[in-house]
Short mmCIF file of C-alpha atoms and ligand atoms in Angstrom, two decimals:
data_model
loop_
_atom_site.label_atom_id
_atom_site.label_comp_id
_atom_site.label_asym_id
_atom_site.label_seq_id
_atom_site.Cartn_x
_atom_site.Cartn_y
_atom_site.Cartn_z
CA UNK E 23 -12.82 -25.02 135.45
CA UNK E 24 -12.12 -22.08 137.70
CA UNK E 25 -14.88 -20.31 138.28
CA UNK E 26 -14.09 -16.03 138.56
CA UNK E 27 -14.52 -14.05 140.97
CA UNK E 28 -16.80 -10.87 142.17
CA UNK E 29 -18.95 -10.80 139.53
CA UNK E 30 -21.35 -8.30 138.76
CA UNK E 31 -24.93 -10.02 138.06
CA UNK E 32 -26.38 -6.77 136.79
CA UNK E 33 -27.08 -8.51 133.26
CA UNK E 34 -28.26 -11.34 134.22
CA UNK E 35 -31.48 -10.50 135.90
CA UNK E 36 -34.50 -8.89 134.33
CA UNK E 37 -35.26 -6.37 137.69
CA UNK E 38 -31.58 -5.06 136.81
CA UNK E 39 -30.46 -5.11 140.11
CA UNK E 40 -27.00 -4.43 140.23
CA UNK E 41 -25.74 -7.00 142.99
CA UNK E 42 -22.56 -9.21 142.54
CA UNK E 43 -21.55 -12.82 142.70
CA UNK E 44 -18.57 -13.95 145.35
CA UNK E 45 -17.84 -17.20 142.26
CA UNK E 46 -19.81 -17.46 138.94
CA UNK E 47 -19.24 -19.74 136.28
CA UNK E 48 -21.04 -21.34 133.47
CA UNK E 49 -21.77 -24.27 132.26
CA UNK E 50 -22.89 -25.58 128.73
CA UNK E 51 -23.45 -29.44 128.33
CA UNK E 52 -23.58 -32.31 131.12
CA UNK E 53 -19.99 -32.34 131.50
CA UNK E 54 -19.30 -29.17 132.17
CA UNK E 55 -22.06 -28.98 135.16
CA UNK E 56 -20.37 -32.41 136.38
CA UNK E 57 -16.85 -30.36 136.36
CA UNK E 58 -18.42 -27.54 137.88
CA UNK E 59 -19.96 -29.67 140.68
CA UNK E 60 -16.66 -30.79 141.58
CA UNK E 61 -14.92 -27.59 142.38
CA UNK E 62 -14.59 -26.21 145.42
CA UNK E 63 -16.27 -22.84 144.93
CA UNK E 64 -19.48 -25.28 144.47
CA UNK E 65 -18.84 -27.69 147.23
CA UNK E 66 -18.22 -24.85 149.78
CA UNK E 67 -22.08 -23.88 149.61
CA UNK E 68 -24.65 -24.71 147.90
CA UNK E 69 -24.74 -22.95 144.41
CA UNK E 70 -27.22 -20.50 142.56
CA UNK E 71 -28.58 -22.17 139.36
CA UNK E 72 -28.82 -18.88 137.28
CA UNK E 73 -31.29 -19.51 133.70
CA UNK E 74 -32.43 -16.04 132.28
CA UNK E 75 -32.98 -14.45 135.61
CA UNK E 76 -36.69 -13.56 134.90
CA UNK E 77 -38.66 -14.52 138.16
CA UNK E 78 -36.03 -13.49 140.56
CA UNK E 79 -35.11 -10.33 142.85
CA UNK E 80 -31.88 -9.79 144.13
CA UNK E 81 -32.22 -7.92 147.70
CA UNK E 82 -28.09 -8.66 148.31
CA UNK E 83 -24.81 -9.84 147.07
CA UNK E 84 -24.79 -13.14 146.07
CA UNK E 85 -22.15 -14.92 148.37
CA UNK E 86 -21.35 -17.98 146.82
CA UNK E 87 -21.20 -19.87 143.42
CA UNK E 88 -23.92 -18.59 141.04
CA UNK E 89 -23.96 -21.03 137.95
CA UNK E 90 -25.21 -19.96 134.75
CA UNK E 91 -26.65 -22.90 132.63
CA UNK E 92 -26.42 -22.28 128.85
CA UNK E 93 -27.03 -26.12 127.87
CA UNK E 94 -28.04 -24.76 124.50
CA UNK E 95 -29.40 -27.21 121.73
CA UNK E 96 -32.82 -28.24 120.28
CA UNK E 97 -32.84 -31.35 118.51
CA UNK E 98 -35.66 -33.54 116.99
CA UNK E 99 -36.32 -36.66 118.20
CA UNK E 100 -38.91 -37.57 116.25
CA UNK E 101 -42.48 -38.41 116.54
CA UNK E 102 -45.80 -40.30 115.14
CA UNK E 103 -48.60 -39.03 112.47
CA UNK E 104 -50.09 -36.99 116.05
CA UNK E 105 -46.90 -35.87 117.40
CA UNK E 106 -43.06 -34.83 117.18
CA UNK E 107 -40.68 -34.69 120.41
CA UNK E 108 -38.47 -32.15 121.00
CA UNK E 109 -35.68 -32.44 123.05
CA UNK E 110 -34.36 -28.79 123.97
CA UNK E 111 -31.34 -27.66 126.36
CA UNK E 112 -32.41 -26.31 129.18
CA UNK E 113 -29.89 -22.56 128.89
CA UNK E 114 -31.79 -22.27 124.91
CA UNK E 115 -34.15 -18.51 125.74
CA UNK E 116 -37.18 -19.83 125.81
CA UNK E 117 -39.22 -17.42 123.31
CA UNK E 118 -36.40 -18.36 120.71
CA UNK E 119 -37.87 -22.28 121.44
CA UNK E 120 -41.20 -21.14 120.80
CA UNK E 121 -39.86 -19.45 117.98
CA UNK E 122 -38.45 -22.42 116.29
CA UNK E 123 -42.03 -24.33 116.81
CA UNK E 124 -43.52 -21.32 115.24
CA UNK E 125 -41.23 -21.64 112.50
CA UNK E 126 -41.79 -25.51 111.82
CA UNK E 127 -45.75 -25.41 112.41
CA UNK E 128 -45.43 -27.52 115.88
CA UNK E 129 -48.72 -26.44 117.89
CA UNK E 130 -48.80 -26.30 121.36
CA UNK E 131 -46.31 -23.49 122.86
CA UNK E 132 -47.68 -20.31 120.68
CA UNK E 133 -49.61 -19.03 123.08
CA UNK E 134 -46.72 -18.88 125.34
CA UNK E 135 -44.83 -16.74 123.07
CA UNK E 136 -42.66 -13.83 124.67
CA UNK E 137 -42.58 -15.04 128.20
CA UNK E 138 -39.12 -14.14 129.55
CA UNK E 139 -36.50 -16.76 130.80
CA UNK E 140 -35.02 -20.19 129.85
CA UNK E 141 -36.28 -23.35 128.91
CA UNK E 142 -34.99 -24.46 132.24
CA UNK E 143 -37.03 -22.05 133.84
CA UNK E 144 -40.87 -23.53 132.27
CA UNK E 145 -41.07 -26.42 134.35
CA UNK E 146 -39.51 -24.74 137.75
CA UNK E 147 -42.84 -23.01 137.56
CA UNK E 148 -45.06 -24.24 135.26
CA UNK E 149 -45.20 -20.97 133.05
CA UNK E 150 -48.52 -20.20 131.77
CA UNK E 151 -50.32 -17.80 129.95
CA UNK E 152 -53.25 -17.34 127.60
CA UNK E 153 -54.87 -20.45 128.41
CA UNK E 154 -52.11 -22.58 128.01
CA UNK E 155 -49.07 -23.91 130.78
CA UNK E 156 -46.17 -25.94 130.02
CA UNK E 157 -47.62 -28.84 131.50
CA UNK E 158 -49.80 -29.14 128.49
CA UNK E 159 -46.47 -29.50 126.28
CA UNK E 160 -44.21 -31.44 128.58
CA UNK E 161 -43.35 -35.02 127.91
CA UNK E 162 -40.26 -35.52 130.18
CA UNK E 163 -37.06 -33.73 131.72
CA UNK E 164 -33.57 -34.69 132.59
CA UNK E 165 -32.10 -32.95 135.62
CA UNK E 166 -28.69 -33.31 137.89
CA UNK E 167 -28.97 -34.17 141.53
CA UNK E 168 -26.78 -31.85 143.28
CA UNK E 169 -25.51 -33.70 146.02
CA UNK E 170 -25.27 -36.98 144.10
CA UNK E 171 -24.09 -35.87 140.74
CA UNK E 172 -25.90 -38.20 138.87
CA UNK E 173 -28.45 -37.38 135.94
CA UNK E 174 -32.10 -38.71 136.43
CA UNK E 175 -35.17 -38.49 134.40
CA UNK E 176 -38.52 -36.76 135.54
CA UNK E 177 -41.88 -37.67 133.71
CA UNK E 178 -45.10 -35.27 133.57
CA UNK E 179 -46.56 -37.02 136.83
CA UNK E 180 -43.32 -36.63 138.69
CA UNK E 181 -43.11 -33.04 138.34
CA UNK E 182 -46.54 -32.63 140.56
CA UNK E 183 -47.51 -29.05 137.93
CA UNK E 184 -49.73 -26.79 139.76
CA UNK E 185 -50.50 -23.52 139.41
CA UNK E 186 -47.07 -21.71 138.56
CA UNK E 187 -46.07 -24.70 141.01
CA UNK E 188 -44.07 -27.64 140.39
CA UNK E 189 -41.93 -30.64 142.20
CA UNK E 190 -38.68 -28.22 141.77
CA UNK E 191 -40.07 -25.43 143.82
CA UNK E 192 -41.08 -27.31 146.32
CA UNK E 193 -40.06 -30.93 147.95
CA UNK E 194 -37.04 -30.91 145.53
CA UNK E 195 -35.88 -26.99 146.13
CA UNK E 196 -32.25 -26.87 145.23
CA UNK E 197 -31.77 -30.37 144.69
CA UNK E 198 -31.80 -30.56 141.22
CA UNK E 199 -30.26 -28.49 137.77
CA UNK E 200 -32.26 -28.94 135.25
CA UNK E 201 -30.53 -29.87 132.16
CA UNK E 202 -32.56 -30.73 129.19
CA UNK E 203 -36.32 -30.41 128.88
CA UNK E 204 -38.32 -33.03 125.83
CA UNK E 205 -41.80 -31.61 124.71
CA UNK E 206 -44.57 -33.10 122.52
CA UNK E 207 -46.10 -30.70 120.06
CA UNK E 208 -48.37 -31.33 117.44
CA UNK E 209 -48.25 -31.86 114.17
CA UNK E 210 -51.39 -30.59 113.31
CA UNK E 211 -51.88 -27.96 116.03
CA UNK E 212 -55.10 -27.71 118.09
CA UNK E 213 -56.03 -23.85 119.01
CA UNK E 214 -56.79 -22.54 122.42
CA UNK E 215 -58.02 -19.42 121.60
CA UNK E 216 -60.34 -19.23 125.05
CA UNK E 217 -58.69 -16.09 126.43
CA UNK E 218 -60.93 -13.57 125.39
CA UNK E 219 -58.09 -11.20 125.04
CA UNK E 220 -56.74 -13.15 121.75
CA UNK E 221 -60.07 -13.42 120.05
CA UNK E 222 -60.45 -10.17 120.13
CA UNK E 223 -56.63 -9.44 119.00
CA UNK E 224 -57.06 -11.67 116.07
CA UNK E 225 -59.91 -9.91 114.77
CA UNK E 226 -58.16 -6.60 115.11
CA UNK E 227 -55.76 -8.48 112.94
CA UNK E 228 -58.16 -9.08 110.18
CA UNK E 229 -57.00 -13.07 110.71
CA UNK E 230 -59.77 -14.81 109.58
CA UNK E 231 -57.55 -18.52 108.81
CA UNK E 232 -56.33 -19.59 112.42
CA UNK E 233 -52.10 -20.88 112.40
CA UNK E 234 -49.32 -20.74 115.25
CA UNK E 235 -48.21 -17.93 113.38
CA UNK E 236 -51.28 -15.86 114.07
CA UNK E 237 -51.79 -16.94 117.73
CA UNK E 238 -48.10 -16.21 118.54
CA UNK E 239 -48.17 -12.69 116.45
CA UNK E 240 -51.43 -12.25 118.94
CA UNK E 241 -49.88 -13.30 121.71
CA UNK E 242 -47.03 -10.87 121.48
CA UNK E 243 -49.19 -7.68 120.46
CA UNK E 244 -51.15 -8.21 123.76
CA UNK E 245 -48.11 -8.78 125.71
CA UNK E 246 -46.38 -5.97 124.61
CA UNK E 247 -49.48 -3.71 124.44
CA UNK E 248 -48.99 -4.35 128.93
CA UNK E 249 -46.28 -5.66 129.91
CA UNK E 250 -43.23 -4.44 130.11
CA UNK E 251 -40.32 -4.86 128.15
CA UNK E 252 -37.41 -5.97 130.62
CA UNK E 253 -35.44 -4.74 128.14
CA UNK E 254 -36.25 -1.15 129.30
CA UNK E 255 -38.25 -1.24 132.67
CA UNK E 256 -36.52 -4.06 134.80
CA UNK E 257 -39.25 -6.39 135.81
CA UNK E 258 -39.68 -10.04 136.50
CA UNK E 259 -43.71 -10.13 135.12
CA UNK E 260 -46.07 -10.84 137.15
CA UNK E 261 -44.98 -10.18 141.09
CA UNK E 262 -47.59 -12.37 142.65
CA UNK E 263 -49.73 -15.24 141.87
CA UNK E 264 -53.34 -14.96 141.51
CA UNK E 265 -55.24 -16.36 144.69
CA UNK E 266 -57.81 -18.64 145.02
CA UNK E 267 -60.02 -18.36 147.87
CA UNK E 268 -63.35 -20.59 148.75
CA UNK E 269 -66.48 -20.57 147.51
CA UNK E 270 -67.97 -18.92 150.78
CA UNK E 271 -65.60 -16.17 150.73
CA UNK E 272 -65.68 -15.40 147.28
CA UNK E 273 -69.37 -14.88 147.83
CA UNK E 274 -68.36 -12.66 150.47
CA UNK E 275 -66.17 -10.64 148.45
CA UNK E 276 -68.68 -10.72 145.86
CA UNK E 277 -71.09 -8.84 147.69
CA UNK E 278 -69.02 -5.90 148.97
CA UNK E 279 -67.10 -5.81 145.70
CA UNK E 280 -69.37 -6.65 142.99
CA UNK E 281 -67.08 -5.48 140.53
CA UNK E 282 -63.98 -8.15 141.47
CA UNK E 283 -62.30 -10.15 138.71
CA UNK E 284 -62.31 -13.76 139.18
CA UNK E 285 -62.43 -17.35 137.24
CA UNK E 286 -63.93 -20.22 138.89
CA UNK E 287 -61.27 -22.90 139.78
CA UNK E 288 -62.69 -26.23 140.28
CA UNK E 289 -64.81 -25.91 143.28
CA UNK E 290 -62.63 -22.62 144.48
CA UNK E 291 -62.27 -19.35 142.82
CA UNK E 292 -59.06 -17.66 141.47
CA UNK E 293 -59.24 -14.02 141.71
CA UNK E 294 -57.46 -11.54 139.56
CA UNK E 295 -54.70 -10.48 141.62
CA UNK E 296 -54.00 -7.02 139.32
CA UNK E 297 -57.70 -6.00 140.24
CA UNK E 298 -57.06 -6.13 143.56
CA UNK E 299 -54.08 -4.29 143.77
CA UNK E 300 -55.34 -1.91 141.42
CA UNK E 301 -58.29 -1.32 143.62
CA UNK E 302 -56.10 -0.78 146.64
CA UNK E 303 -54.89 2.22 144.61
CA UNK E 304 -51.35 0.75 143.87
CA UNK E 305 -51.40 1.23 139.44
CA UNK E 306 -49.05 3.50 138.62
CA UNK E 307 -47.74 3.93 142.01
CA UNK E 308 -43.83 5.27 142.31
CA UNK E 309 -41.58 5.93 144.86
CA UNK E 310 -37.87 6.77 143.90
CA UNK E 311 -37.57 4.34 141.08
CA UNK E 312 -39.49 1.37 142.86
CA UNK E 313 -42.84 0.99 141.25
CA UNK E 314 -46.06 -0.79 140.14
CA UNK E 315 -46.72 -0.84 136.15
CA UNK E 316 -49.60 1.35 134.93
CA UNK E 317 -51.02 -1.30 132.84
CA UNK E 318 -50.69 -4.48 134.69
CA UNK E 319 -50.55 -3.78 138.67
CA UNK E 320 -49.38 -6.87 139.32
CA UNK E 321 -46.04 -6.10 137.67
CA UNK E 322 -43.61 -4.24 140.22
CA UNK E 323 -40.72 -2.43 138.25
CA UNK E 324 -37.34 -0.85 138.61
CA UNK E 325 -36.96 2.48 136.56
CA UNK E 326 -33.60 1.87 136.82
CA UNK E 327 -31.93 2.44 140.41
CA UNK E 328 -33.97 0.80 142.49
CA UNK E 329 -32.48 -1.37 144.87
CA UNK E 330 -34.15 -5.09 145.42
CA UNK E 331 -35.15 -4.49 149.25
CA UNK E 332 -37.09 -1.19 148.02
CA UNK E 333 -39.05 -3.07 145.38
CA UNK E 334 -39.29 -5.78 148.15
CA UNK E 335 -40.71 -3.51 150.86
CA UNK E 336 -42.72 -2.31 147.98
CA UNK E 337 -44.20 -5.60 148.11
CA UNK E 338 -45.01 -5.99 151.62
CA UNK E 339 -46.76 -2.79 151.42
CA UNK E 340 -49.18 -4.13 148.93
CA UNK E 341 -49.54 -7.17 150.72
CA UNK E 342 -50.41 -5.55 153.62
CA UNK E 343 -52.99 -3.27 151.75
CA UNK E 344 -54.16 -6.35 149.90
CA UNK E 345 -55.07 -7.98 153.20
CA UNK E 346 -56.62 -4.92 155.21
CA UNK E 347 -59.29 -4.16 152.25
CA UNK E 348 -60.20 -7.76 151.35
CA UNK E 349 -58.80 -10.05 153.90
CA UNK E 350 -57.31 -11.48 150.65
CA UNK E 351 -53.46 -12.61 151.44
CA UNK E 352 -51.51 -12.59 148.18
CA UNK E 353 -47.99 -14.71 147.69
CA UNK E 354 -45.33 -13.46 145.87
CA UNK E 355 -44.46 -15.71 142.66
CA UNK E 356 -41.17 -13.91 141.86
CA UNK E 357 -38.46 -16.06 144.13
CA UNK E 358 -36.51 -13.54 146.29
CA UNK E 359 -32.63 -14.26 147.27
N1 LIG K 3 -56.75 -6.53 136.07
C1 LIG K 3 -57.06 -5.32 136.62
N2 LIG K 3 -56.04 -4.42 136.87
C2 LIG K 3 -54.77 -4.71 136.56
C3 LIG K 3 -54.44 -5.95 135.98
C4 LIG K 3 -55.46 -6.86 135.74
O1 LIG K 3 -58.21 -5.01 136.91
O2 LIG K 3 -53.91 -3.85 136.80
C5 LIG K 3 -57.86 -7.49 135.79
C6 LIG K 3 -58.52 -7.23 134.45
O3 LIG K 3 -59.88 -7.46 134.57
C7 LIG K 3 -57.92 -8.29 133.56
C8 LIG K 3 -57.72 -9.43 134.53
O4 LIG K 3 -57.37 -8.80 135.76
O5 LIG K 3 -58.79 -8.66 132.54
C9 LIG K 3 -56.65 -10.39 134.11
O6 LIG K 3 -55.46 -9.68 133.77
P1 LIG K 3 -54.40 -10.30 132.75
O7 LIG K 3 -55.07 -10.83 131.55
O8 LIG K 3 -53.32 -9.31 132.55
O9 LIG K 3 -53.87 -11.59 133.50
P2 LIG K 3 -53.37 -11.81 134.99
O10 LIG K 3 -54.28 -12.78 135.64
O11 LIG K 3 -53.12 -10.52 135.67
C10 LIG K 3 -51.96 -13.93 134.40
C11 LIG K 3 -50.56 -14.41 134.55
C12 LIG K 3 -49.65 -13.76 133.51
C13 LIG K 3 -50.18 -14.10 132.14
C14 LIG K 3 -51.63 -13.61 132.02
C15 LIG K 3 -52.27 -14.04 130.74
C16 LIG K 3 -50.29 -14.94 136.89
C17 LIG K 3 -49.67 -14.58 138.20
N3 LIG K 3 -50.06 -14.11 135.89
O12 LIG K 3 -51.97 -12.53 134.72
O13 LIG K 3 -48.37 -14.33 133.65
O14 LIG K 3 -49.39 -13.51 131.11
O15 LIG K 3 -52.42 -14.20 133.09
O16 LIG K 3 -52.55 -15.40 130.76
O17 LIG K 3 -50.97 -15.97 136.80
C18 LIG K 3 -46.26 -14.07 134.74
O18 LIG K 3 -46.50 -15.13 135.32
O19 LIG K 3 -45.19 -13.45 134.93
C19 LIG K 3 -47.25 -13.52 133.83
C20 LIG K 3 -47.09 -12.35 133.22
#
């Protein structure tokens, strides 16, 4: 396996950033990532693990092995009367997986329908959305230990899923490839249909009989009715993570902003990072093709030349803002190389 050389990563990202790789290869089963592991272009550094490139900025050249996973494959393993496990590769796109639920009647991924990026990428970061995060679907993941090379299993509890936080991110950062992700859906689905957003979508609809179908055809009408399509504005969705703050400073904040979004997160608060950065006068906001979405402030986008250390700086500007008006310090949830 020889991986080639000076690559351009320009279509593998969803910001578009035109950057290149020094190696890149791909792999697309367990042996093939066990071959890769052993070349030399790996060894030398650690490598990139490259899935659909959705929650990542490139501010530079890449100067070392990126490795694209494309473990396709979703195979049924099964199930009782309540449930049936799926066992997916972790390179399958993951709104194509949610697709083939959809398709089948499993319940339990529809409201995640259209989120960008690979399987591989859901439990990285817990993806969530509508109500719903891929904790709520998990039942176990197989990944490769880098400097081992050796295949493990992780179960739900192992993973430590927070808020768009998981094991993966955090103690285990760049340990691990993950190559094959099982989830539990339901036979007979359960609804969340909490968000007011899709309640008020499926009446629009005229649906009156709730199914996957209908949530998922919901899901992607709001979705595209304000956010993005990477497809034509590079973006990586949402740029930062909502915050939570403390009871006593949300009461703070409540008083000199009464208008402020926020949802009450066990004892804390989580406030709507979009309102905030709307309110610092950000929407809409351009500057040479670096800019933040006019629906959804807390998407920053590339018209189409930006580079990644404008829409970077971009960020730090809003941070800064963020923090001046409401002492409020915001962390960005795209991952930045
Ligand atoms: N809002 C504004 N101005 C804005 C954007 C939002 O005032 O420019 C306020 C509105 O009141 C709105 C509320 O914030 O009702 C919430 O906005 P939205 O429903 O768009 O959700 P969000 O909290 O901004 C989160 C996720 C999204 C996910 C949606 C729906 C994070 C960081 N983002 O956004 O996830 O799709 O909820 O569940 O938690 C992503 O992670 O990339 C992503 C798109």
């Amino acid at each position: 396996m020889k991986p080639e050389e000076n690559y351009s990563l320009r279509g593998y990202n969803t910001f578009g950033m035109d950057v290149s790789a020094r190696y890149f290869a791909k792999f697309t089963n367990e042996d093939t990532l066990d071959a890769l592991a052993r070349t030399k272009e790996w060894q030398e550094s650690n490598p990139l693990i490259l899935g659909g490139g959705s929650n990542l900025l490139f501010t530079k050249d890449v100067d070392k092995l990126v490795a694209y996973n494309q473990i396709k494959g979703i195979e049924n393993r099964g199930g009782d009367d309540e449930y049936v496990y799926l066992h997916v590769g972790a390179g399958e796109v993951w709104h194509d997986f949610v697709m083939y639920c959809i398709a089948n009647n499993y319940g339990g991924v529809e409201n995640l329908s259209l989120i960008p990026g690979s399987v591989g990428a859901g439990p990285m970061q817990n993806i969530g959305a509508y109500g719903v995060e891929l904790k709520d679907v998990f039942h176990e993941l197989e990944a490769y230990h880098i400097e081992g090379r050796y295949f493990v299993k992780f179960r739900a509890h192992e993973c430590h899923f927070g808020y768009r936080e998981s094991v993966f991110k955090n103690k285990f950062r760049n340990q691990f490839v993950i190559s094959r992700v099982t989830f539990k859906l339901r036979k007979q689905p359960k609804f969340n249909t909490t968000y007011g957003a899709i309640e008020k979508e499926l009446e629009k609809m005229g649906v009156h009989e709730l199914t996957v179908k209908a949530i998922s055809d919901a899901v992607i009408n709001i979705r595209r009715s304000k956010l993005p399509d990477p497809a034509k504005i590079g973006n990586a969705g949402s740029f930062f993570k909502n915050p939570v703050v403390s009871a006593s400073q949300f009461e703070i904040l409540k008083l000199k902003f009464p208008e402020i979004v926020s949802y009450p997160s066990g004892d804390d608060y989580k406030l709507a990072a979009g309102w905030l950065i709307e309110n610092c006068g950000w929407k809409g906001f351009r500057e040479g093709d670096a800019g933040v979405h006019k629906d959804q402030a807390l998407v920053l986008v590339n018209y189409g030349g930006a580079k990644g250390k404008e829409i970077f700086d971009l960020s730090t500007r809003i941070l800064s803002s963020v923090h001046e008006k409401f002492g409020v310090d915001l962390e960005r949830e795209v991952n930045i190389y």
